[in-house]
Coordinates of C-alpha atoms in Angstrom, one line a residue:
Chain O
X18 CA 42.9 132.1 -367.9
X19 CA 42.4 135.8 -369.0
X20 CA 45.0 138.1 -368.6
X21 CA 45.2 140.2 -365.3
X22 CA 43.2 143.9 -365.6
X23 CA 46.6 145.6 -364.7
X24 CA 50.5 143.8 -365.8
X25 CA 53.0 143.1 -363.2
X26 CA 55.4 146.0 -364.1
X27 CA 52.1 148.4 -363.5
X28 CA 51.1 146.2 -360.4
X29 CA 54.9 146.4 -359.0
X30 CA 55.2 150.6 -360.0
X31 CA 51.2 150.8 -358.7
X32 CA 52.4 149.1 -355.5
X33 CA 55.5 151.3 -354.8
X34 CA 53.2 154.5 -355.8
X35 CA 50.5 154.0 -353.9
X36 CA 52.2 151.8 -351.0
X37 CA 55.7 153.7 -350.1
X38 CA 55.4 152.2 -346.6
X39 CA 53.5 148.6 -347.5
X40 CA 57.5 146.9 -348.0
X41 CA 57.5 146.3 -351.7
X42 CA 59.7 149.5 -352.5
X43 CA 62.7 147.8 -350.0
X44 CA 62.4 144.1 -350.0
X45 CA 60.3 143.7 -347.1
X46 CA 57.6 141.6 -349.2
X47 CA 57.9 140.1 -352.6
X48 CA 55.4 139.8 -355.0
X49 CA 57.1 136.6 -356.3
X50 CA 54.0 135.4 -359.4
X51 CA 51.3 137.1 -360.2
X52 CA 48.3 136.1 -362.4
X53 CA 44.6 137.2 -363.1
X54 CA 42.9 136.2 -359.6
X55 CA 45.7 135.0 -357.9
X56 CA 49.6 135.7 -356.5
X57 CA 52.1 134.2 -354.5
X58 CA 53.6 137.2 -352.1
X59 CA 56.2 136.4 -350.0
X60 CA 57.6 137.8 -346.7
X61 CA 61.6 137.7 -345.9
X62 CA 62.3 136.8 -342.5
X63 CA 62.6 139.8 -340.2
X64 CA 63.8 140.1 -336.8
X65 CA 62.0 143.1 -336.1
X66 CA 58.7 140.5 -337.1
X67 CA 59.7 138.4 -334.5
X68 CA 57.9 137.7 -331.3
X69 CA 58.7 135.1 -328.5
X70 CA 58.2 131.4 -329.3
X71 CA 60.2 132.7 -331.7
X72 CA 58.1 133.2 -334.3
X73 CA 57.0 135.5 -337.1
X74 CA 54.1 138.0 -335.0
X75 CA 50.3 137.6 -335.6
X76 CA 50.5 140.9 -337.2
X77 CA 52.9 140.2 -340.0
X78 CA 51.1 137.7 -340.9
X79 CA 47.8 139.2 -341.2
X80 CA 49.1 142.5 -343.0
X81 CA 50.7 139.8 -345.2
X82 CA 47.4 138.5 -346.5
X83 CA 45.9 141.2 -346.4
X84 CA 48.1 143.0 -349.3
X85 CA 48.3 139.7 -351.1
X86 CA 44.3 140.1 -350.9
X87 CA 44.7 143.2 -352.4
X88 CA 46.9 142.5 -355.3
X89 CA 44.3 139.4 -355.8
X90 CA 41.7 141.9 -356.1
X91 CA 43.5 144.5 -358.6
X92 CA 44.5 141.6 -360.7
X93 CA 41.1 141.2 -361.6
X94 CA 39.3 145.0 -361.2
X95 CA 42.3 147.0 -362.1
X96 CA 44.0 149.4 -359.9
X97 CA 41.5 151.1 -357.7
X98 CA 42.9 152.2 -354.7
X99 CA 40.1 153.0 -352.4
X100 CA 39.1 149.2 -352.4
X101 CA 39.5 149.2 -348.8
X102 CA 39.3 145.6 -346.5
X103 CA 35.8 145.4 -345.3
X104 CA 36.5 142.6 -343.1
X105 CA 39.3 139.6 -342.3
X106 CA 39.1 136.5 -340.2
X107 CA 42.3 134.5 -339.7
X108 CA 42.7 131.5 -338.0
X109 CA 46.8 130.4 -336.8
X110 CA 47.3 126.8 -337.6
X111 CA 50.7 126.3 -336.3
X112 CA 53.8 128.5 -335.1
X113 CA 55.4 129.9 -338.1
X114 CA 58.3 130.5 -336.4
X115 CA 61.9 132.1 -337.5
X116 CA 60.8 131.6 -340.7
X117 CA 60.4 133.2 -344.6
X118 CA 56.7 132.9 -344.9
X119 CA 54.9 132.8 -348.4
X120 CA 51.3 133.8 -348.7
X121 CA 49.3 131.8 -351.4
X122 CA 45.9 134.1 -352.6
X123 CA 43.0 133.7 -354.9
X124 CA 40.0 135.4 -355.7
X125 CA 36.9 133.5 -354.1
X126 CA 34.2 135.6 -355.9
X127 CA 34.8 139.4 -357.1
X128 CA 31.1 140.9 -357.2
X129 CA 30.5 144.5 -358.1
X130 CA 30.7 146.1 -354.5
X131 CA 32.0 143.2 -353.0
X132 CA 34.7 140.8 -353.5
X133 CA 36.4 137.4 -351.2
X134 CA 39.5 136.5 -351.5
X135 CA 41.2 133.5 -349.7
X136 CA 44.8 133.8 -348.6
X137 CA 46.8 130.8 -347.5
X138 CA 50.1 131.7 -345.5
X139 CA 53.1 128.6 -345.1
X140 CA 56.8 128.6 -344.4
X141 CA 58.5 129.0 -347.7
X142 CA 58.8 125.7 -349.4
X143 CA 56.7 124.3 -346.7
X144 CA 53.7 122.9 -347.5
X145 CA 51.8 123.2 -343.9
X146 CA 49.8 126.2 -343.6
X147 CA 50.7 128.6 -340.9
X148 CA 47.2 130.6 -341.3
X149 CA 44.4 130.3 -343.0
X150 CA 42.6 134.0 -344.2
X151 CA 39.2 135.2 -345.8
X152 CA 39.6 138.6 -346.6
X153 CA 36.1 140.7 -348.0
X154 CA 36.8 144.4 -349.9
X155 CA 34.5 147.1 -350.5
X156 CA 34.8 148.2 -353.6
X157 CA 33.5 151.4 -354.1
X158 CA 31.1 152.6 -356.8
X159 CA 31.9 154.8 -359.9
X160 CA 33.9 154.3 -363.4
X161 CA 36.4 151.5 -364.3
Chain X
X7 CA 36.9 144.5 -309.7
X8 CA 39.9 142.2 -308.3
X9 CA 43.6 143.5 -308.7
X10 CA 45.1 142.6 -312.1
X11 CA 47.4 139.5 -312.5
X12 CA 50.7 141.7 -312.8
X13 CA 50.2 145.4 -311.9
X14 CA 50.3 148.4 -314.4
X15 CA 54.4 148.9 -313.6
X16 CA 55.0 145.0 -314.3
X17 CA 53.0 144.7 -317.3
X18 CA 54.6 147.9 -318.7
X19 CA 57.9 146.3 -317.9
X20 CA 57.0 143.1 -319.5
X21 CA 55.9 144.5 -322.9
X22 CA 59.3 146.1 -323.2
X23 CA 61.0 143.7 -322.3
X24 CA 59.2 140.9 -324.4
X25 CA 58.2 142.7 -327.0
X26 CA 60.9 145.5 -327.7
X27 CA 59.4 146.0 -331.3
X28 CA 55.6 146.2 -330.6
X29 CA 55.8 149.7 -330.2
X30 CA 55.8 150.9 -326.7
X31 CA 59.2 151.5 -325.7
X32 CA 59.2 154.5 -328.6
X33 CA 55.5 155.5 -328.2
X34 CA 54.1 154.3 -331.4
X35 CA 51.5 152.4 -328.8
X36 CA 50.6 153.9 -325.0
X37 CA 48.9 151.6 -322.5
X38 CA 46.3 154.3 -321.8
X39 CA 44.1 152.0 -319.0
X40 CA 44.5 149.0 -317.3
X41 CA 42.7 146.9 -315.1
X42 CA 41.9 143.3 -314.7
X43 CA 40.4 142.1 -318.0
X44 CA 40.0 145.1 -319.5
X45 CA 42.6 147.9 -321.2
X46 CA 43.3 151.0 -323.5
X47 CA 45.5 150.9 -325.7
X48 CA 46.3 154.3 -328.0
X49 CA 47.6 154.6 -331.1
X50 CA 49.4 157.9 -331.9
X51 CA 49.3 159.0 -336.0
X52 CA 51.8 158.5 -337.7
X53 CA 52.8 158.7 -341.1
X54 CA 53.8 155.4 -342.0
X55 CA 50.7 153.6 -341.5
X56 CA 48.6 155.6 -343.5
X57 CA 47.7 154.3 -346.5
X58 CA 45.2 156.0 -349.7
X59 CA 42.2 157.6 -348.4
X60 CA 43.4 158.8 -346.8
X61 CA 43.0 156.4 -344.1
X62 CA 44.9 154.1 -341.0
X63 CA 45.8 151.2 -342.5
X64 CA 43.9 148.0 -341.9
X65 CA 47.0 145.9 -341.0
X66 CA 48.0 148.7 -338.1
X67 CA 44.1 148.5 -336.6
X68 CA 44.2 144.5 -336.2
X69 CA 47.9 145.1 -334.5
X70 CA 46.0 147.2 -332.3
X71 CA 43.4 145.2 -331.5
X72 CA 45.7 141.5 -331.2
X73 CA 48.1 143.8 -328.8
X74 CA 44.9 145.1 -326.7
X75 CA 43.5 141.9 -326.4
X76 CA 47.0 140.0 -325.3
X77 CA 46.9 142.9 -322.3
X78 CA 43.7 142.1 -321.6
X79 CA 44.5 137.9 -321.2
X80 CA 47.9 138.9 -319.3
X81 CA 45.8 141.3 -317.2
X82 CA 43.8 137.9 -315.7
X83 CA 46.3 135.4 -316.0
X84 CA 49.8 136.6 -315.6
X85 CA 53.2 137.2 -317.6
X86 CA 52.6 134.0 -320.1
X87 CA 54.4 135.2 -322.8
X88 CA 53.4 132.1 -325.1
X89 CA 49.9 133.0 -325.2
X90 CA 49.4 133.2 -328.4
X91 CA 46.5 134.6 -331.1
X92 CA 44.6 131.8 -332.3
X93 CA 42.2 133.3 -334.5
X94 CA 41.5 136.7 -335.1
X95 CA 37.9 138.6 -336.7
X96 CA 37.9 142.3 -337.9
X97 CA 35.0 144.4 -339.4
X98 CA 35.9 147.7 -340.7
X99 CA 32.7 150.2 -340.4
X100 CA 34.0 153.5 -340.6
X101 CA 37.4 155.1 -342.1
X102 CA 39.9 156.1 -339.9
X103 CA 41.0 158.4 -341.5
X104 CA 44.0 159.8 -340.3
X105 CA 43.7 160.4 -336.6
X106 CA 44.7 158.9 -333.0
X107 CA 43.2 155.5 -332.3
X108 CA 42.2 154.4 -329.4
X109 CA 41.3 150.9 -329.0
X110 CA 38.7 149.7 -326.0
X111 CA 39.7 145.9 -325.0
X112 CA 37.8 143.4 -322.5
X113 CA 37.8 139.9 -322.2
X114 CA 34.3 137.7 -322.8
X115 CA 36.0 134.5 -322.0
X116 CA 38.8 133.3 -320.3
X117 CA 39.0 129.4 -319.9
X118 CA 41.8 127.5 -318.9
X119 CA 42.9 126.5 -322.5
X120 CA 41.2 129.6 -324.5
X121 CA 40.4 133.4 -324.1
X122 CA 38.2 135.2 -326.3
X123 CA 38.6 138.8 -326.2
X124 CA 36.3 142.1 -327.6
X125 CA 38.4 144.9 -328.6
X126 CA 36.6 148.2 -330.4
X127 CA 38.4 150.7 -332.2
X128 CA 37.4 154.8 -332.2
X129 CA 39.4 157.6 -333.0
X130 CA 40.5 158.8 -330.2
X131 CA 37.8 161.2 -328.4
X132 CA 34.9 159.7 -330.9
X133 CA 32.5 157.3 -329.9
X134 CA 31.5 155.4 -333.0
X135 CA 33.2 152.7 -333.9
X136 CA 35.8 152.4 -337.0
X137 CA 36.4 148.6 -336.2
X138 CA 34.9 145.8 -334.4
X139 CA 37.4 142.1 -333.4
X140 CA 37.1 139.8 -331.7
X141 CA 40.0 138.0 -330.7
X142 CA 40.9 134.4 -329.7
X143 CA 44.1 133.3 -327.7
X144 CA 45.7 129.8 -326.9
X145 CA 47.2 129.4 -323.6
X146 CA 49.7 126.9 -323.1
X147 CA 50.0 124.0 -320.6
X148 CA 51.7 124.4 -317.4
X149 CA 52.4 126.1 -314.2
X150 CA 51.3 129.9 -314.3
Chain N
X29 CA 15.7 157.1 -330.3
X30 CA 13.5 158.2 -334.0
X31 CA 11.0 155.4 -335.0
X32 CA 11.9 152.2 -336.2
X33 CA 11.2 152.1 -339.7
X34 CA 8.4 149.2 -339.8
X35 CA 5.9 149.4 -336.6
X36 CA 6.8 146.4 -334.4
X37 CA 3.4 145.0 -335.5
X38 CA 4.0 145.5 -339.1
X39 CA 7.3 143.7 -338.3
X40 CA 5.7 141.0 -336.8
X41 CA 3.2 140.7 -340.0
X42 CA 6.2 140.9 -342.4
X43 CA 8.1 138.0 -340.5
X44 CA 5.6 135.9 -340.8
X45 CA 4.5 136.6 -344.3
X46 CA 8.2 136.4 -345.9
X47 CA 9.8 133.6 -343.4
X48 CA 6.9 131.1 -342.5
X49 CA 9.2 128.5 -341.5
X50 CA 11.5 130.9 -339.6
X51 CA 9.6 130.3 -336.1
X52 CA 7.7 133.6 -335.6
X53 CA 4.2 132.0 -336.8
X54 CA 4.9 128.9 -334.0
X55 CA 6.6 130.6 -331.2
X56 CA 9.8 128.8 -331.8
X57 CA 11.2 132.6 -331.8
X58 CA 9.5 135.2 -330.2
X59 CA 10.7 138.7 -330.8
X60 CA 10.7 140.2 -327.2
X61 CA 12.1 143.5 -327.9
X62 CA 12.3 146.5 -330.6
X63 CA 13.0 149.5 -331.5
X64 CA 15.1 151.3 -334.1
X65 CA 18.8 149.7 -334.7
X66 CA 18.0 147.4 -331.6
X67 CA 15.8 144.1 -330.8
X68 CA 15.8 141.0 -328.5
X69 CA 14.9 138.1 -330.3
X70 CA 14.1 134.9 -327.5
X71 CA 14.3 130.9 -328.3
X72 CA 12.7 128.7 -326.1
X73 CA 14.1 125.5 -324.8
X74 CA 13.2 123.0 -328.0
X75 CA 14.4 119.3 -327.5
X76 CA 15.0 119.5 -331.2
X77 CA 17.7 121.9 -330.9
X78 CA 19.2 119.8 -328.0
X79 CA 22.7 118.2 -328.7
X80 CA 24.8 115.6 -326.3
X81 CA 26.3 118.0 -323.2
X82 CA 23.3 118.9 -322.8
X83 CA 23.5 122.2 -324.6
X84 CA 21.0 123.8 -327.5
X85 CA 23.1 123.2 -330.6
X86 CA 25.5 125.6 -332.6
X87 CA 23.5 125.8 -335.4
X88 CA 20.2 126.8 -333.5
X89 CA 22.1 129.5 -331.9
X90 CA 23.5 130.6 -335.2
X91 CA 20.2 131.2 -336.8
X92 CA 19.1 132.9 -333.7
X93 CA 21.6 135.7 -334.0
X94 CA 21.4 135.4 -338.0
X95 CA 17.7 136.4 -337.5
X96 CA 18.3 138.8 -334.7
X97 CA 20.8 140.5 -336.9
X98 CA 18.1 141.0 -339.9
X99 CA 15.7 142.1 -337.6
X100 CA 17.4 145.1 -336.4
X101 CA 18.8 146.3 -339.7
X102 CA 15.2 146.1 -340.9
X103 CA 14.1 148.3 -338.5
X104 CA 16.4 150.7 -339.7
X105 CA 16.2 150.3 -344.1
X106 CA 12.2 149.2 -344.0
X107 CA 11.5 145.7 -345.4
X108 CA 13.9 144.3 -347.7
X109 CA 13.8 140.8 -347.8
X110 CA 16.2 140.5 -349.8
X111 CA 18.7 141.8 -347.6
X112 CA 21.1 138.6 -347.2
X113 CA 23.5 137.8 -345.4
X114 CA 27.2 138.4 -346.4
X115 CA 29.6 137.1 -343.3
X116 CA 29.0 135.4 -340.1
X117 CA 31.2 135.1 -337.3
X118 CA 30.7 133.4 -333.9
X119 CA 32.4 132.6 -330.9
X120 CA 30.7 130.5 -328.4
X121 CA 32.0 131.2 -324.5
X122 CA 29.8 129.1 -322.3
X123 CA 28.1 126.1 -323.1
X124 CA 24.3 126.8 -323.7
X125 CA 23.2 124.3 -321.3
X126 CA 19.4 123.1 -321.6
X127 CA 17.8 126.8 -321.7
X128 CA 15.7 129.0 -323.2
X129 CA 18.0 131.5 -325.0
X130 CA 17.6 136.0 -325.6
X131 CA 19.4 137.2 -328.1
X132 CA 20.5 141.0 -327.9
X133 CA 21.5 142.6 -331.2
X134 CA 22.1 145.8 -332.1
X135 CA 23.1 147.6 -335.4
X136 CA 26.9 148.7 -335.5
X137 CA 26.9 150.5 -339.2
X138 CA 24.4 150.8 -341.5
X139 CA 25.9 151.7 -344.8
X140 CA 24.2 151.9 -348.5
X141 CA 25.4 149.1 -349.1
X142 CA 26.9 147.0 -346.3
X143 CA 25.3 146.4 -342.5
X144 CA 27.2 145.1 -339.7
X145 CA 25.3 144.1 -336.7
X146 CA 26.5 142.6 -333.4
X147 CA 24.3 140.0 -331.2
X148 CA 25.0 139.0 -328.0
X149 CA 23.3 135.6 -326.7
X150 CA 22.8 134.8 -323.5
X151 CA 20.7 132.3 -321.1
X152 CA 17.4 134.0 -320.4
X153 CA 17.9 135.8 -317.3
X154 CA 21.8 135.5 -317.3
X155 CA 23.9 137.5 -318.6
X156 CA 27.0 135.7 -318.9
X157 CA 27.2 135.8 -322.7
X158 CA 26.9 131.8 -324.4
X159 CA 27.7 133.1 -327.9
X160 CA 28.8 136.9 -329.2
X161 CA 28.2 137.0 -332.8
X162 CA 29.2 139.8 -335.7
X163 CA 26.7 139.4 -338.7
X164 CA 26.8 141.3 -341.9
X165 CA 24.4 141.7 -344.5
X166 CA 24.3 143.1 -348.2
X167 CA 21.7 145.4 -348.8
X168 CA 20.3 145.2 -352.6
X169 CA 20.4 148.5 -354.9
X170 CA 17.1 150.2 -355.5
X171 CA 14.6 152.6 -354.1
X172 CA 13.5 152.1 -350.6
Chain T
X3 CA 46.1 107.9 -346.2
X4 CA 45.7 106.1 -343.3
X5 CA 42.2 104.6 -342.2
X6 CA 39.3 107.1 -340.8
X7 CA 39.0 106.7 -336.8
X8 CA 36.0 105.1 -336.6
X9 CA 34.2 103.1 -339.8
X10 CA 31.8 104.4 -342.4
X11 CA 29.2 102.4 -340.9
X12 CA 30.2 103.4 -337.2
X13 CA 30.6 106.7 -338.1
X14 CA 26.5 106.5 -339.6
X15 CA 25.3 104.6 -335.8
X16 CA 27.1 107.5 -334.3
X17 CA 25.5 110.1 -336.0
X18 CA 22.6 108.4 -335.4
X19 CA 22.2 107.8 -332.1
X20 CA 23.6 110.7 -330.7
X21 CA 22.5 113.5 -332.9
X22 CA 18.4 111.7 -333.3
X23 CA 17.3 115.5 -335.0
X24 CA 20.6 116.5 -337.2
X25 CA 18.9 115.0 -340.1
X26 CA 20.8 112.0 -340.5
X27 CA 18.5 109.5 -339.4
X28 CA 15.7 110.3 -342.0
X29 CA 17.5 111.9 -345.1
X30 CA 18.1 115.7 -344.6
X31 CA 21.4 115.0 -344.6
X32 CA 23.1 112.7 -346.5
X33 CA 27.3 111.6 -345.6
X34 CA 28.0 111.0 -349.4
X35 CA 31.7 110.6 -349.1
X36 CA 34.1 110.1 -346.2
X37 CA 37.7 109.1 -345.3
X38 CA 40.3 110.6 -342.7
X39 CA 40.2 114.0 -342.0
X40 CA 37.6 114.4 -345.4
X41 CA 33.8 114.6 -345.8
X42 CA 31.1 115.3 -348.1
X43 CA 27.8 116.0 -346.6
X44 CA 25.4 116.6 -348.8
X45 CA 22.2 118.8 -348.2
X46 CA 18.9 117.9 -350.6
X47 CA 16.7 120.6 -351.3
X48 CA 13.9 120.7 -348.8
X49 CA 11.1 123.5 -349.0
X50 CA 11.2 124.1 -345.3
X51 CA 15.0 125.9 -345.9
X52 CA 14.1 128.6 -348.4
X53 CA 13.7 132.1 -348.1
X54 CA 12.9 134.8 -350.4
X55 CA 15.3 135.0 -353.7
X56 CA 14.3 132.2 -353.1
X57 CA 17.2 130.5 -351.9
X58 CA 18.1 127.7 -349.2
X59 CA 18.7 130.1 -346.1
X60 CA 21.9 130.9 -344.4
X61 CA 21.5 129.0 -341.0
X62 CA 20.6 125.8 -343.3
X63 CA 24.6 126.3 -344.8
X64 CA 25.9 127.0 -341.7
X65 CA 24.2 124.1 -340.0
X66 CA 25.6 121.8 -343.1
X67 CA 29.0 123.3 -342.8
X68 CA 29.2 122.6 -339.0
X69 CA 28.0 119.4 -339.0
X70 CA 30.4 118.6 -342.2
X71 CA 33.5 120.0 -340.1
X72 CA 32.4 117.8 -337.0
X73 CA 32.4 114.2 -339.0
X74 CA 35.9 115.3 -340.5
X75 CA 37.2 116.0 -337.0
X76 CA 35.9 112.7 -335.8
X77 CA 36.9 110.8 -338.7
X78 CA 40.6 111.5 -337.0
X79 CA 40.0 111.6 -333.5
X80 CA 37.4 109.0 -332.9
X81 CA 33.8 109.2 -331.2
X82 CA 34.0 111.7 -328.5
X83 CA 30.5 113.7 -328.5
X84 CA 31.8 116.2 -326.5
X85 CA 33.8 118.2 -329.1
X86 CA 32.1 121.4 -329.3
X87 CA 32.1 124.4 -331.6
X88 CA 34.3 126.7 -330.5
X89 CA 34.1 129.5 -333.6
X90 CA 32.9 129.6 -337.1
X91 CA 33.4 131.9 -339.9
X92 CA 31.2 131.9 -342.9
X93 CA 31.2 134.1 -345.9
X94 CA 28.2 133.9 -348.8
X95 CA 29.7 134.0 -352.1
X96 CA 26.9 133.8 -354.3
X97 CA 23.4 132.8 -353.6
X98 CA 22.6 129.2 -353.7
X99 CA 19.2 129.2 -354.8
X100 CA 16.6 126.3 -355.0
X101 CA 19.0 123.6 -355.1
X102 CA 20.7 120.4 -353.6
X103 CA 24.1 121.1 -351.9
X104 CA 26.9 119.6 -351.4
X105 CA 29.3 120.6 -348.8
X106 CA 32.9 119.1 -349.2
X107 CA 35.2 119.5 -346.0
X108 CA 38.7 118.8 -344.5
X109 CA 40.8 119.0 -341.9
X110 CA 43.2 121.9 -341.6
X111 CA 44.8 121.6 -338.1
X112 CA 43.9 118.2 -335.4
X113 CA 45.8 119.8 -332.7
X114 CA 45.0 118.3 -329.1
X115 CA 42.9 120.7 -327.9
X116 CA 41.5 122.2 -330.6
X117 CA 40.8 121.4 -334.4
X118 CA 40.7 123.9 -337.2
X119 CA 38.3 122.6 -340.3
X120 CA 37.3 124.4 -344.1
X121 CA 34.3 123.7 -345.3
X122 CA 33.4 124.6 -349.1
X123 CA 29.3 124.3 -350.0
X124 CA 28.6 124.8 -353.9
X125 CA 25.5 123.4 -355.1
X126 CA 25.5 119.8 -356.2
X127 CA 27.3 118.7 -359.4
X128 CA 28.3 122.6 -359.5
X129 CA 32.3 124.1 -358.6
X130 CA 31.6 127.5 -357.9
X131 CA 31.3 128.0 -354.0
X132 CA 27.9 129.3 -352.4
X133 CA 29.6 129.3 -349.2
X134 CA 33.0 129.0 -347.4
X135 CA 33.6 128.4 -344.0
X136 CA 36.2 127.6 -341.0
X137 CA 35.4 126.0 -338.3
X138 CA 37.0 125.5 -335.0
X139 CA 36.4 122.9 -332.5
X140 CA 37.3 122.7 -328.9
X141 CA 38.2 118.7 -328.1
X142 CA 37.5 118.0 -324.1
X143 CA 40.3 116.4 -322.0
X144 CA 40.3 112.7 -321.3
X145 CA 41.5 109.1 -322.6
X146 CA 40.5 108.7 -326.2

């Protein structure tokens, strides 16, 4: 496998520049491997994540794959920050609940405007899947 | 239009008191409308969930949406707090930009076992549409 | 409303030039309404689309709003054929039943690039919605 | 891994008898490999599925995908005809052009009430996807 367009130092200082409030700069998520195409971000148990069951919230979980979409993405154009989520889909396979969650992401198919990335979300050293997510970006025209 | 399940004072009372981090109590979310099966929920600017774009991030639009569309459910069948999102579609088809949100929720479906809910996110005061979802809950067994 | 960008009969003509074996030529489909950004596209009860319930199948009612979905963006960018589609998501909310079927579609965004359209089936006459649907399509580079 | 539900051989008498027009019966679709909770259905190239590009069309993938995602669900839970579609989710990756596919699919979640399945379509003999999809079935109440 080639070697990611951006290295994980820039990917971790692009993250914290770009992303002050995302939870990389305080521990909140974890970029925890990193390769061209794909990552592995995790997400620390929370309380203020937690909704009754208990369990981690719908929304954690979806801005979790979501970034590690992202990152999947920059790994492979470099680091654009307008590529913007053009749509998700998630589907919950079972109750994560109080729980550090990892998020499991590759790239599906990077096209020039357009690019799918898969995102598989389980309890850390679990191998169920919590939620299973197709996330598309628009990536927007001009120089690279 | 029937009465809702629980009335606007009970459902307001409910989401504090199940869900003391979603965002009401402090006024990060306002339950703008209610009525059986359908709601407005708002969703005030601020600073952390803006991300490059500038723009409202994608992660705080689909907790929008998955909050709206819980209201909505609980507005037909009562205070089940273990209703929970079972799969969740967004399309993004306008920036946000940074502004209010307000997010327009009904529900299309709601079975005994499964709800399917529309929600559709404006700036606030704007007509078209900066996201589309479509959102499906699991309702558990039992006595409601 | 402006003008749809291809005549309805010039529609017609095109659909059955580029998609022969779409059901336009046969009256398997029969496009009932148009204009710009907007059509109703009907499927009559076919005992090949039938599956055990009775109910017309999934798949029949997912090329109905597939086709719907081109038909209105076309009448917005001209004819494109190659237009294709990018992302499809259904939900279905009532069973079909043994029915002729309208589909009501409607453009949400039309970008350069990307098209999101949104088509709403229902039993012909009814209008408790059988299936809502969220279609995208990727529109090729070039002059139009 | 355990043993399928029902047999190879019941699982083909099934198909036949109760879905006559799926394709089964006279070679449009082809159940090329199967075991619990896994399928490959394959999908030979047949003119009446192209459209311009030319490719095989979109409704043909998402008719393979759902059918795909209804024998894996079966292979685990036995003959029950009723289990309907309840969503689906597709995303085009690249186009699939004139060609035999193959569509390889598995079970991510056999709850009891509802059944969450990935289906993968790439053209035969070919790894890189044309089409990926999630599926979700609702599975009726009642003695299985």
């Amino acid at each position: 496998m080639s070697e990611p367009a951006l290295d994980r130092a820039a990917m971790e200082a692009f993250l914290r520049r770009e992303f002050p409030h995302a939870g990389f700069a305080d521990g909140r998520l974890v970029l925890a491997d990193y390769a061209r195409g794909r990552c592995r971000v995790t997400l620390p148990l929370d309380e203020r994540n937690i909704r009754p069951g208990p369990s981690v919230s719908g929304p954690a979980i979806m801005g979790l794959g979501d970034v590690a979409a992202w990152i999947a993405l920059l790994s492979v154009i470099g680091p654009v920050p307008l590529a913007v989520t053009s749509s998700l889909h998630v589907v919950f396979l079972r109750p994560a609940g109080r729980a550090d969650l990892a998020c499991d992401c590759r790239t599906l198919r990077v096209g020039r405007r357009l690019a799918v990335m898969l995102a598989e979300v389980a309890r850390s050293g679990d191998r169920a899947e919590v939620a299973h997510l197709t996330v598309t970006y628009a990536i927007p025209d001009g120089p690279r």
